[in-house]
Short mmCIF file of C-alpha atoms in Angstrom, two decimals:
data_model
loop_
_atom_site.label_atom_id
_atom_site.label_comp_id
_atom_site.label_asym_id
_atom_site.label_seq_id
_atom_site.Cartn_x
_atom_site.Cartn_y
_atom_site.Cartn_z
CA MET A 195 68.13 119.55 114.75
CA LYS A 196 70.02 123.02 114.70
CA PHE A 197 71.88 123.90 117.78
CA ASN A 198 69.12 127.06 117.92
CA GLU A 199 66.23 125.06 118.12
CA ILE A 200 67.87 124.06 121.68
CA LYS A 201 65.53 124.56 124.41
CA ASN A 202 66.79 126.20 127.45
CA LEU A 203 70.88 126.87 125.17
CA ASN A 204 73.03 130.25 127.05
CA PRO A 205 73.04 132.49 124.40
CA GLN A 206 76.54 133.02 124.73
CA LEU A 207 76.82 130.17 123.73
CA LEU A 208 74.96 129.95 121.36
CA LYS A 209 76.90 132.82 119.91
CA SER A 210 80.21 131.14 120.05
CA LEU A 211 78.83 128.50 117.71
CA ASN A 212 76.96 130.43 115.38
CA GLU A 213 81.06 131.80 115.37
CA ILE A 214 82.36 129.21 114.29
CA ASN A 215 79.68 127.98 112.29
CA PHE A 216 78.17 125.24 114.16
CA ILE A 217 74.95 125.69 112.58
CA ASP A 218 73.45 121.91 112.03
CA MET A 219 74.36 118.67 115.16
CA SER A 220 75.39 115.82 113.77
CA PRO A 221 73.33 112.91 114.80
CA ILE A 222 75.31 112.27 118.40
CA GLN A 223 74.77 115.35 119.48
CA GLU A 224 70.95 115.80 118.32
CA LYS A 225 70.41 112.52 120.26
CA THR A 226 72.64 113.18 123.31
CA ILE A 227 72.58 116.87 124.16
CA PRO A 228 69.02 117.80 124.84
CA LEU A 229 68.53 114.18 127.44
CA ALA A 230 72.18 115.60 128.49
CA LEU A 231 70.59 119.14 129.48
CA LYS A 232 67.39 117.42 131.29
CA GLY A 233 70.09 115.90 133.72
CA PHE A 234 70.24 112.23 132.20
CA ASP A 235 73.79 109.72 132.49
CA ILE A 236 74.88 109.00 128.83
CA ILE A 237 76.15 106.34 127.07
CA GLY A 238 76.83 107.00 123.98
CA GLN A 239 78.53 104.79 121.35
CA ALA A 240 79.90 106.48 118.24
CA GLU A 241 83.30 107.09 116.28
CA THR A 242 86.10 109.60 116.53
CA GLY A 243 84.81 112.42 114.11
CA THR A 244 81.39 112.19 114.42
CA GLY A 245 81.17 115.67 116.98
CA LYS A 246 81.41 113.71 120.12
CA THR A 247 83.07 116.13 121.97
CA GLY A 248 80.35 118.56 121.18
CA ALA A 249 77.43 116.27 122.62
CA PHE A 250 79.55 116.29 126.64
CA GLY A 251 81.05 119.30 125.84
CA ILE A 252 78.27 121.50 125.29
CA PRO A 253 76.47 120.70 128.30
CA ILE A 254 78.68 120.69 130.25
CA LEU A 255 79.49 124.29 129.22
CA ASN A 256 76.00 124.99 129.29
CA SER A 257 76.15 124.42 132.90
CA LEU A 258 79.04 126.26 134.13
CA ASN A 259 79.58 128.76 136.73
CA SER A 260 82.90 130.14 136.00
CA ASP A 261 82.76 132.33 139.50
CA ILE A 262 83.18 128.92 141.82
CA LYS A 263 86.30 127.55 142.64
CA ASN A 264 85.92 124.76 142.61
CA ILE A 265 86.63 121.48 139.99
CA GLU A 266 83.05 120.83 138.76
CA HIS A 267 83.75 118.54 135.72
CA LEU A 268 85.93 116.18 134.72
CA ILE A 269 87.01 114.54 131.69
CA ILE A 270 89.04 111.40 131.25
CA THR A 271 90.75 110.34 128.03
CA PRO A 272 93.17 107.75 127.04
CA THR A 273 95.88 110.19 124.85
CA ARG A 274 97.35 113.30 125.81
CA GLU A 275 96.48 114.70 121.95
CA LEU A 276 92.61 114.09 122.46
CA ALA A 277 93.22 115.33 126.00
CA LYS A 278 94.60 118.99 124.03
CA GLN A 279 92.12 118.98 121.24
CA ILE A 280 89.20 118.84 123.75
CA ASN A 281 91.02 121.01 125.45
CA ASP A 282 91.04 123.50 122.38
CA GLN A 283 87.26 122.52 121.14
CA LEU A 284 86.20 123.46 124.75
CA LEU A 285 87.65 127.34 124.44
CA LYS A 286 86.14 127.47 120.96
CA ILE A 287 83.29 126.52 121.85
CA GLY A 288 82.72 128.43 125.18
CA LYS A 289 84.55 131.77 124.36
CA TYR A 290 82.06 134.05 125.88
CA LEU A 291 81.37 131.76 129.13
CA ASN A 292 85.31 131.60 130.50
CA PRO A 293 85.54 128.48 130.90
CA LYS A 294 88.96 128.13 133.52
CA ILE A 295 90.07 124.35 132.13
CA ALA A 296 93.16 122.97 133.55
CA LEU A 297 95.37 119.98 131.46
CA ILE A 298 96.40 117.55 134.13
CA LEU A 299 99.05 114.99 131.61
CA GLY A 300 101.78 112.63 132.33
CA GLY A 301 105.34 113.66 130.05
CA VAL A 302 104.42 117.27 130.88
CA PRO A 303 105.79 119.17 134.78
CA TYR A 304 104.48 119.07 137.96
CA GLU A 305 105.54 122.66 138.21
CA LYS A 306 103.14 123.68 135.30
CA GLN A 307 100.14 121.94 136.37
CA VAL A 308 100.61 122.93 139.35
CA LYS A 309 100.17 126.53 138.60
CA GLN A 310 97.02 125.64 136.56
CA LEU A 311 95.52 124.42 139.52
CA SER A 312 96.31 127.63 141.12
CA LEU A 313 94.14 129.19 138.82
CA LYS A 314 91.17 127.63 140.48
CA PRO A 315 90.11 125.70 136.87
CA ASN A 316 86.13 124.66 136.79
CA ILE A 317 86.88 121.73 134.18
CA LEU A 318 89.76 119.27 134.08
CA ILE A 319 91.04 117.23 131.71
CA GLY A 320 93.20 114.91 132.13
CA THR A 321 94.56 111.49 131.74
CA PRO A 322 94.00 108.71 134.05
CA GLY A 323 97.95 108.10 136.10
CA ARG A 324 98.23 111.74 136.24
CA ILE A 325 95.19 112.95 137.95
CA ILE A 326 95.45 109.70 140.05
CA ASP A 327 99.31 111.27 140.88
CA PHE A 328 97.53 114.43 141.52
CA LEU A 329 95.06 112.97 143.54
CA LYS A 330 97.21 111.02 146.01
CA SER A 331 99.34 114.06 146.21
CA LYS A 332 96.04 115.88 147.47
CA ARG A 333 96.79 118.74 145.11
CA ILE A 334 93.68 117.72 143.56
CA LYS A 335 89.95 117.32 144.92
CA LEU A 336 87.07 115.81 142.95
CA CYS A 337 84.21 115.91 146.15
CA ASN A 338 82.69 118.79 143.61
CA ILE A 339 82.31 117.21 140.50
CA LYS A 340 79.36 117.73 138.90
CA THR A 341 79.72 115.99 135.94
CA PHE A 342 82.09 112.95 135.10
CA THR A 343 82.82 111.92 131.55
CA LEU A 344 85.06 109.60 129.88
CA ASP A 345 85.76 110.02 126.09
CA GLU A 346 87.09 106.94 123.65
CA ALA A 347 86.16 104.33 127.25
CA ASP A 348 86.70 100.99 125.00
CA GLU A 349 90.46 102.69 124.24
CA LEU A 350 91.30 103.75 127.90
CA LEU A 351 90.59 99.68 129.00
CA ASN A 352 92.97 98.99 125.62
CA MET A 353 95.46 101.14 127.34
CA GLY A 354 95.23 99.16 130.98
CA PHE A 355 93.49 101.91 132.90
CA LYS A 356 90.46 99.90 134.68
CA GLU A 357 91.89 99.88 137.52
CA ASP A 358 92.96 103.49 137.31
CA ILE A 359 89.39 104.50 136.42
CA GLU A 360 87.59 102.66 138.72
CA THR A 361 90.19 104.93 141.70
CA ILE A 362 89.41 107.91 140.57
CA SER A 363 85.38 107.48 140.47
CA SER A 364 85.96 106.58 144.39
CA PHE A 365 86.95 110.01 145.32
CA LEU A 366 83.77 111.61 143.16
CA PRO A 367 80.76 112.22 144.78
CA LYS A 368 77.69 109.79 144.28
CA LYS A 369 75.28 112.08 142.93
CA ARG A 370 76.59 113.09 139.75
CA GLN A 371 76.07 113.13 135.56
CA ASN A 372 78.03 110.52 133.62
CA PHE A 373 79.11 110.64 129.68
CA PHE A 374 80.40 108.09 129.17
CA PHE A 375 81.53 107.66 125.26
CA THR A 376 83.08 104.44 123.41
CA ALA A 377 83.80 103.52 119.44
CA THR A 378 82.88 99.59 120.86
CA PHE A 379 81.25 97.48 123.07
CA ASP A 380 82.47 94.25 124.77
CA GLU A 381 82.49 92.61 127.81
CA LYS A 382 85.03 94.89 129.65
CA THR A 383 83.64 97.93 128.41
CA LYS A 384 80.34 96.73 129.53
CA LYS A 385 81.88 96.17 133.61
CA LEU A 386 82.88 100.16 133.00
CA VAL A 387 79.65 100.81 131.88
CA GLU A 388 77.85 99.49 134.65
CA LEU A 389 80.82 100.59 137.34
CA ILE A 390 80.16 104.65 135.99
CA VAL A 391 76.67 105.39 135.12
CA ASP A 392 73.46 105.58 136.95
CA ASN A 393 70.35 102.82 136.57
CA ASN A 394 68.85 105.87 135.03
CA HIS A 395 70.31 106.48 131.66
CA LYS A 396 69.84 106.72 128.71
CA ASN A 397 71.64 104.37 125.81
CA ILE A 398 72.87 106.11 122.33
CA SER A 399 73.94 104.75 119.72
CA VAL A 400 75.08 106.18 115.89
CA SER A 401 77.67 103.83 115.12
CA SER A 402 78.25 101.51 112.47
CA GLY A 403 80.86 99.24 114.77
CA LEU A 404 83.92 98.68 113.15
CA LYS A 405 82.19 99.73 109.39
CA THR A 406 84.64 102.23 107.57
CA SER A 407 82.89 105.41 105.96
CA SER A 408 81.70 105.09 102.31
CA ASN A 409 83.58 108.34 101.60
CA ILE A 410 87.00 106.83 102.16
CA LYS A 411 88.40 104.88 98.67
CA GLN A 412 90.17 102.12 100.47
CA GLU A 413 93.54 100.34 97.99
CA TYR A 414 96.18 97.79 98.74
CA ILE A 415 99.28 97.52 97.68
CA LEU A 416 100.63 93.98 97.85
CA VAL A 417 104.71 93.45 98.92
CA LYS A 418 107.72 92.07 100.09
CA GLU A 419 109.10 93.44 103.84
CA LYS A 420 112.47 94.37 101.77
CA THR A 421 110.53 96.43 99.01
CA LYS A 422 108.31 98.27 101.43
CA PHE A 423 110.44 101.18 101.27
CA THR A 424 111.20 101.51 98.07
CA SER A 425 107.76 101.26 97.44
CA LEU A 426 106.60 103.60 99.63
CA ILE A 427 108.95 106.16 97.73
CA LYS A 428 107.45 105.52 94.62
CA MET A 429 103.84 106.16 95.74
CA LEU A 430 104.75 109.67 96.98
CA GLN A 431 106.84 110.80 94.47
CA PHE A 432 104.53 109.35 91.91
CA TYR A 433 101.57 111.12 93.75
CA GLN A 434 102.53 113.25 95.56
CA PRO A 435 99.71 113.73 98.21
CA ASN A 436 100.03 116.90 100.11
CA SER A 437 99.24 115.65 103.25
CA ILE A 438 99.68 112.40 104.48
CA ILE A 439 99.88 110.19 107.95
CA ILE A 440 102.20 106.81 107.66
CA PHE A 441 100.82 104.40 110.11
CA CYS A 442 104.25 102.05 111.67
CA ARG A 443 103.62 99.16 114.35
CA THR A 444 106.06 100.45 116.22
CA LYS A 445 107.95 102.96 117.83
CA ARG A 446 111.52 101.73 116.00
CA ARG A 447 110.22 102.07 112.56
CA VAL A 448 108.30 104.67 113.15
CA ASP A 449 111.99 106.63 114.32
CA GLU A 450 114.09 104.53 111.40
CA LEU A 451 111.17 105.60 108.61
CA ASN A 452 111.66 109.20 109.64
CA GLU A 453 115.28 109.53 109.17
CA ALA A 454 115.02 107.46 106.39
CA LEU A 455 112.67 109.69 104.55
CA ARG A 456 113.91 112.74 106.07
CA LYS A 457 117.34 111.45 104.44
CA LEU A 458 115.34 111.42 100.97
CA ASN A 459 114.38 115.15 101.68
CA PHE A 460 110.53 114.22 102.37
CA ASP A 461 108.45 116.94 104.25
CA ALA A 462 108.25 114.38 106.89
CA ILE A 463 107.97 114.23 111.17
CA GLY A 464 107.54 111.44 113.22
CA ILE A 465 105.49 111.01 116.74
CA HIS A 466 105.09 107.70 119.43
CA GLY A 467 104.75 107.29 123.20
CA ASP A 468 108.00 107.89 124.17
CA ILE A 469 108.25 111.24 123.07
CA GLN A 470 107.77 114.20 125.57
CA GLN A 471 104.61 115.86 125.47
CA LYS A 472 106.21 119.14 124.42
CA ASN A 473 107.58 117.96 122.00
CA ARG A 474 104.28 116.28 120.94
CA THR A 475 102.40 119.51 121.40
CA PHE A 476 105.20 120.95 118.66
CA ILE A 477 105.12 117.55 116.08
CA MET A 478 101.26 117.91 116.03
CA ASN A 479 101.21 121.54 115.93
CA GLN A 480 103.76 121.06 112.85
CA PHE A 481 101.75 119.37 111.28
CA ARG A 482 97.86 120.73 111.85
CA ASN A 483 99.45 123.75 110.99
CA ASN A 484 100.54 122.55 107.16
CA LYS A 485 104.60 123.01 108.05
CA LYS A 486 105.44 119.35 107.28
CA LYS A 487 103.07 117.51 105.09
CA ILE A 488 104.21 113.71 106.38
CA LEU A 489 103.10 112.42 109.95
CA ILE A 490 104.68 108.96 110.78
CA ALA A 491 103.09 107.82 113.74
CA THR A 492 101.98 104.80 115.97
CA ASP A 493 98.35 104.54 117.13
CA VAL A 494 99.09 107.35 119.61
CA VAL A 495 96.74 108.97 116.42
CA ALA A 496 94.81 106.50 115.72
CA ARG A 497 91.73 107.89 117.81
CA GLY A 498 90.28 111.41 118.46
CA ILE A 499 92.47 113.62 116.10
CA ASP A 500 90.40 116.09 113.67
CA ILE A 501 93.17 117.39 111.29
CA GLU A 502 90.78 118.30 108.36
CA HIS A 503 93.51 118.71 105.83
CA ILE A 504 94.91 115.44 105.59
CA GLU A 505 94.44 113.57 101.90
CA TRP A 506 96.09 110.03 102.34
CA ILE A 507 96.61 107.52 105.52
CA ILE A 508 99.23 104.96 104.65
CA ASN A 509 99.46 101.56 106.38
CA PHE A 510 102.91 100.94 106.63
CA ASP A 511 101.95 98.08 108.53
CA LEU A 512 98.75 96.81 109.15
CA PRO A 513 97.61 97.37 112.52
CA GLN A 514 96.98 93.42 114.04
CA GLU A 515 93.24 94.89 116.09
CA ILE A 516 91.06 94.94 113.36
CA GLU A 517 89.24 98.26 114.78
CA TYR A 518 92.54 99.98 114.95
CA TYR A 519 92.64 99.94 111.19
CA THR A 520 88.78 101.86 111.25
CA HIS A 521 89.72 104.50 113.70
CA ARG A 522 93.18 105.03 111.32
CA ILE A 523 92.06 105.67 107.81
CA GLY A 524 88.75 106.92 109.68
CA ARG A 525 91.33 110.30 109.92
CA VAL A 526 90.22 110.95 106.49
CA GLY A 527 86.78 111.25 104.93
CA ARG A 528 85.67 113.26 107.92
CA ASN A 529 83.13 115.63 107.55
CA GLY A 530 81.64 115.29 104.29
CA ASN A 531 85.34 115.08 102.90
CA LYS A 532 86.52 112.89 100.24
CA GLY A 533 89.74 110.53 101.57
CA TYR A 534 92.36 107.53 100.80
CA SER A 535 93.95 105.02 102.68
CA LEU A 536 96.69 103.18 100.77
CA SER A 537 97.88 99.60 103.01
CA PHE A 538 101.24 97.51 102.35
CA VAL A 539 100.25 93.84 102.42
CA LYS A 540 102.58 91.41 102.88
CA ILE A 541 101.65 87.69 100.80
CA ASP A 542 100.80 85.86 104.57
CA GLU A 543 98.93 89.10 105.40
CA ILE A 544 96.32 88.58 102.84
CA GLU A 545 94.05 86.30 105.16
CA HIS A 546 94.08 89.12 107.98
CA LEU A 547 93.17 92.12 105.31
CA LYS A 548 90.18 89.81 104.00
CA GLU A 549 88.97 89.17 107.74
CA ILE A 550 89.93 93.18 107.97
CA GLU A 551 87.53 93.73 105.05
CA ARG A 552 84.37 91.70 106.29
CA LYS A 553 84.51 92.66 109.78
CA THR A 554 84.65 96.80 108.47
CA LYS A 555 82.50 95.82 105.64
CA SER A 556 84.89 97.48 103.47
CA LYS A 557 85.81 96.51 99.98
CA ILE A 558 89.41 97.01 99.35
CA LYS A 559 90.92 96.86 96.17
CA GLU A 560 94.38 95.78 94.94
CA ILE A 561 96.32 98.35 92.89
CA GLN A 562 99.87 98.03 91.26
CA ILE A 563 102.49 100.04 92.09
CA PRO A 564 103.65 102.14 88.94
CA ASN A 565 105.62 100.85 86.50
CA GLU A 566 109.06 101.85 85.29
CA GLU A 567 108.03 103.86 82.66
CA GLU A 568 105.05 105.47 84.65
CA ILE A 569 107.26 106.55 87.24
CA TYR A 570 109.90 108.12 84.77
CA LYS A 571 107.20 110.29 83.10
CA ASN A 572 106.55 111.58 86.19
CA TRP A 573 110.27 111.97 87.03
CA ARG A 574 110.59 113.88 83.61
CA LYS A 575 107.90 116.23 84.75
CA THR A 576 109.60 117.16 88.18
CA ILE A 577 112.76 117.70 86.32
CA ASP A 578 110.75 120.62 84.18
CA GLN A 579 109.03 122.07 87.26
CA LYS A 580 113.00 121.89 89.41
CA PHE A 581 114.44 123.48 85.80
CA ASN A 582 112.04 126.25 85.37
CA LEU A 583 112.15 127.20 89.41
CA ILE A 584 115.38 127.19 89.09
CA ILE A 585 115.06 130.47 86.35
CA LYS A 586 112.67 132.15 87.84
CA ASN A 587 114.59 132.21 90.73
CA PHE A 588 118.01 133.20 88.49
CA ASP A 589 119.74 135.71 90.25
CA ASP A 590 121.70 138.21 88.02
CA GLU A 591 123.68 138.75 90.71
CA ASN A 592 125.17 135.65 90.37
CA PRO A 593 128.60 135.46 88.41
CA PHE A 594 128.63 135.15 85.03
CA TYR A 595 132.34 134.65 84.23
CA LEU A 596 131.34 130.80 86.44
CA GLU A 597 128.65 130.49 83.85
CA GLU A 598 130.59 131.07 80.90
CA GLU A 599 133.29 129.41 81.96
CA LEU A 600 130.92 126.35 82.44
CA VAL A 601 129.47 126.97 78.84
CA ASN A 602 132.67 126.71 77.36
CA LYS A 603 133.64 123.27 79.59
CA PHE A 604 131.37 121.27 79.01
CA SER A 605 128.29 120.12 75.89
CA HIS A 606 124.64 120.82 76.47
CA LYS A 607 123.90 117.49 76.17
CA GLU A 608 127.34 117.33 78.99
CA MET A 609 125.60 120.10 81.21
CA ALA A 610 122.02 118.47 81.07
CA ILE A 611 123.62 115.41 82.51
CA ILE A 612 125.50 116.96 85.11
CA ILE A 613 122.12 118.56 86.24
CA THR A 614 119.91 115.82 85.97
CA HIS A 615 121.83 113.43 87.91
CA TYR A 616 122.04 116.77 91.08
CA LEU A 617 118.18 116.84 90.93
CA LEU A 618 117.49 113.25 90.77
CA LYS A 619 119.90 112.33 93.11
CA GLU A 620 117.58 110.72 95.19
CA LYS A 621 116.39 108.22 93.11
CA HIS A 622 118.97 106.06 93.68
CA LYS A 623 119.46 107.29 97.49
CA TYR A 624 116.55 105.08 98.83
CA LYS A 625 118.36 101.81 97.32
CA LYS A 626 121.15 101.97 99.88
CA ILE A 627 117.85 102.65 102.54
CA ASN A 628 117.14 99.44 105.28
CA LEU A 629 114.91 99.20 107.46
CA THR A 630 114.81 96.08 110.37
CA PRO A 631 112.23 93.84 108.92
CA GLU A 632 108.47 93.64 110.91
CA PRO A 633 107.32 90.61 111.69
CA SER A 634 103.84 89.85 109.47
CA VAL A 635 100.35 90.07 111.13
CA ILE A 636 98.12 86.51 110.70
CA LEU A 637 95.40 85.28 111.67
CA LYS A 638 94.19 84.69 115.24
CA GLY A 639 91.90 82.99 117.59
CA GLN A 640 88.72 82.74 115.61
CA ALA A 641 88.90 84.41 112.75
CA LYS A 642 91.46 81.70 112.22
CA ILE A 643 90.03 78.88 112.95
CA ARG A 644 87.36 79.87 111.12
CA ASN A 645 89.83 80.77 108.06
CA ILE A 646 91.15 77.84 107.52
CA LYS A 647 86.90 76.03 107.90
CA ASN A 648 86.23 78.20 104.97
CA LYS A 649 89.23 76.75 103.27
CA ILE A 650 88.20 73.26 103.72
CA ASN A 651 84.45 73.73 102.69
CA HIS A 652 86.10 75.62 99.88
CA PHE A 653 88.02 71.82 98.90
CA TYR A 654 85.61 70.13 98.77
CA LYS A 655 83.07 72.63 96.66
CA ASN A 656 85.51 72.29 93.93
CA ASN A 657 85.99 68.46 94.93
CA ASN A 658 82.24 68.07 93.58
CA SER A 659 81.89 66.05 97.36
CA LYS A 660 79.09 66.47 99.24
CA LYS A 661 81.07 66.76 102.58
CA LYS A 662 81.29 69.54 104.79
CA LEU A 663 82.84 70.73 107.86
CA ASN A 664 80.92 71.48 110.81
CA LYS A 665 82.54 71.55 113.30
#
């Protein structure tokens, strides 16, 4: 279904959609928008990258009256990055509707946000903690809210925002339209649904649960903790991907890995939750605008970040929660594009990886790190490229007396050795870098019990026994 087939869609909205080449609706949009325009509450289950922002954003913008000086639409997200991305998307889609949007986020100076509120916005996008701060200080009033949107509701709960959401909803009028979007459903999510949405709601699901996209080639290498960094360098130097996110489990790991890669002249930048918001925005813009090739991150960017040029996802550390594996690698393979994910797995993490395979319905193939001969050939190619670049950019004004002195002093072989050593000095530098070890990710709970049962059953089967563990 195409956007121009939707009844009662504002022509100015359709005009901006055409300009940004939004012609065909995604499945979640096709199922959601017509019902949302009729006023139904929506419970939508879909992963990031499926067009959810348009699914709730277009109905919101379609009902927008920019002449009204009240906040009529409230959107809550788990992270600042996702809030900023929704803001940017709504401004694009609503280009000719003049939406006035305020971003209320933690980590940003209050004065800047107070100034945004003084402009009488129609739409408020924010993270729960800061919104509550503004409600308690009576800087914002939400008594005129027409639509209330929770995006990535399951992640809001995972981050401990349940009470905050309950508090915020207590400030809202009971008569309103609700959009509730989540990637996964569990008992906690269902209870929050009961609190937020009307009984006369519509359930829409285009989610495959934890299933990963068939557009993503998934592989892993078996490593020891102490060889992770050298293995990473070999993979980066050999394959030379242009745009990568490397996921780490902790903030410390992000900082250490970022510093180590930058020492080796890799074009890297790191991001995690302890970095100030203005710096996080700068970091994301650097990566988004191709000014940095490598983004090293915690799971703060595992959801909602839509950057088309990303080629590789590297799980430097496996996530404990399997859903985060799906979200992480979901940064590639979007909008029909092909993507690649590579996981670094320690021997005691194999069972956890097998559980990831099972739950995500994925095939994750083991590969080997390029051998020394392959790396050597690649380095030779790199040397040739660097030599050619030096010759190409040679400045005729360089002092010829120095050139003549070097030629007279050193043989051709000695000169070649000196230059090669200089060009490849990074090769040996990384061997001196040690990261703080991270503990392995191992199976827990029912997954661990199931794995033990499977091993026992496998043992009985291999020993030609009819016994089988049933309990």
